[in-house]
Short mmCIF file of C-alpha atoms in Angstrom, two decimals:
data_model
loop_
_atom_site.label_atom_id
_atom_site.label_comp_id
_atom_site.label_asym_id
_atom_site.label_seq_id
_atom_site.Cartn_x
_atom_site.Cartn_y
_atom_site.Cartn_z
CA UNK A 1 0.00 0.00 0.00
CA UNK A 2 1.40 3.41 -1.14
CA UNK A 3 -0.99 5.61 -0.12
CA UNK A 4 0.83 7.34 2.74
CA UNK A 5 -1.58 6.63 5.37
CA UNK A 6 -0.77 4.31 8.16
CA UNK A 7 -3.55 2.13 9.11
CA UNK A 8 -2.79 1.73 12.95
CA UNK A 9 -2.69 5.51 13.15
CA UNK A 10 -5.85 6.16 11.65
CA UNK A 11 -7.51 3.58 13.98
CA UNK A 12 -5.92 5.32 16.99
CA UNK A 13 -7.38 8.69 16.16
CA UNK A 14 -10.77 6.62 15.16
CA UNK A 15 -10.53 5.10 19.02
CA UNK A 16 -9.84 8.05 20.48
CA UNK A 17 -12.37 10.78 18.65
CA UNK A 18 -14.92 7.41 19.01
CA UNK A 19 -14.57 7.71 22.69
CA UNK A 20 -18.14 8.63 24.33
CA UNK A 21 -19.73 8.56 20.91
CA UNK A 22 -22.09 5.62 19.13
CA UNK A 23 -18.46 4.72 17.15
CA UNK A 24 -16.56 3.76 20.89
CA UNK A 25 -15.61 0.06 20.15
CA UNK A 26 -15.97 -0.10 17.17
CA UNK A 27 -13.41 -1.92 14.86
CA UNK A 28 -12.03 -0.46 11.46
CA UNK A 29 -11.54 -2.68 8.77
CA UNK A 30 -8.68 -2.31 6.16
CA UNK A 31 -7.94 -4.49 3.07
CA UNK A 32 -4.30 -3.65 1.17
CA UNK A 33 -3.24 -3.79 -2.58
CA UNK A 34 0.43 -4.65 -2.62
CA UNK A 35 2.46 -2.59 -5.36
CA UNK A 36 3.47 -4.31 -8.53
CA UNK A 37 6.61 -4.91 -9.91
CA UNK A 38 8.34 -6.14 -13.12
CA UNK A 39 11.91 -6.32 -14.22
CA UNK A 40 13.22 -4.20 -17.07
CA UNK A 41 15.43 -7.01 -17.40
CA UNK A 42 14.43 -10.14 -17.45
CA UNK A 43 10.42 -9.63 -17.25
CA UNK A 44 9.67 -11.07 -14.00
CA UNK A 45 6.85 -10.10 -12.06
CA UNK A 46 6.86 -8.95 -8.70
CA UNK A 47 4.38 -8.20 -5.93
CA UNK A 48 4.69 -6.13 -2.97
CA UNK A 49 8.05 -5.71 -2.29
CA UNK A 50 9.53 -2.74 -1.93
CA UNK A 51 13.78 -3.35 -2.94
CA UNK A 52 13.04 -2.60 -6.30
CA UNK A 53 15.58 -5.04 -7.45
CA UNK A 54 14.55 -8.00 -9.17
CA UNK A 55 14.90 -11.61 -6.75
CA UNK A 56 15.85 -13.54 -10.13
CA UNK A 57 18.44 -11.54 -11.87
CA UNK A 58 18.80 -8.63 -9.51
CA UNK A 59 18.01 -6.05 -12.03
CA UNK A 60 16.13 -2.47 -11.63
CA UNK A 61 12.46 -3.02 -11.04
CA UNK A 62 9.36 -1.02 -12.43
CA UNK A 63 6.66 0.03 -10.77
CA UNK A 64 3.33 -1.35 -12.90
CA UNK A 65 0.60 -0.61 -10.24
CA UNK A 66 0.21 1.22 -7.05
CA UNK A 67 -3.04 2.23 -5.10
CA UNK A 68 -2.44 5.63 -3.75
CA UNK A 69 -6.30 4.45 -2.60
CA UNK A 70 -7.28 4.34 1.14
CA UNK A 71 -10.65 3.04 1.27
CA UNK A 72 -12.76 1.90 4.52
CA UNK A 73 -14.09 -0.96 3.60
CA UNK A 74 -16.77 -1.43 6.56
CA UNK A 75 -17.13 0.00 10.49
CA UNK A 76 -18.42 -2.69 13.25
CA UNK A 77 -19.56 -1.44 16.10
CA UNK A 78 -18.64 -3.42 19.27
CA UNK A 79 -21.09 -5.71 20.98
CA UNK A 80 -21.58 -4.13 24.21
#
């Protein structure tokens, strides 16, 4: 994920602005995209690693796809 925002901060300030509200407890839910990769050598694909140097022939890698994307993908609130 390349979109600059760090999950576990975002569900601290969720927590803590949540506090005394109908949102205390509740969980965020986050699903990633991993970057993709391929060689401009050799042609071999890569996903979400972030060396950018290829694990076969140790050539430069390219960035093909990257989510700059942060979506919330559902809130639960807490059982109690």
């Amino acid at each position: 994920m390349l979109s600059g925002v760090a999950p576990e901060a975002l569900e601290f300030a969720f927590s803590a602005l949540g506090a005394g509200t109908v949102a205390e407890g509740a969980a965020l839910v986050f699903e990633t995209e991993p970057a993709r990769f391929d060689c401009g050598s050799c042609g071999e694909l890569d996903h979400g690693r972030l060396e950018f140097v290829c694990p076969r022939c140790g050539g430069p890698l390219r960035l093909l796809h990257a989510s700059r994307d942060l979506l919330l993908c559902s809130v639960t609130p807490s059982s109690s």
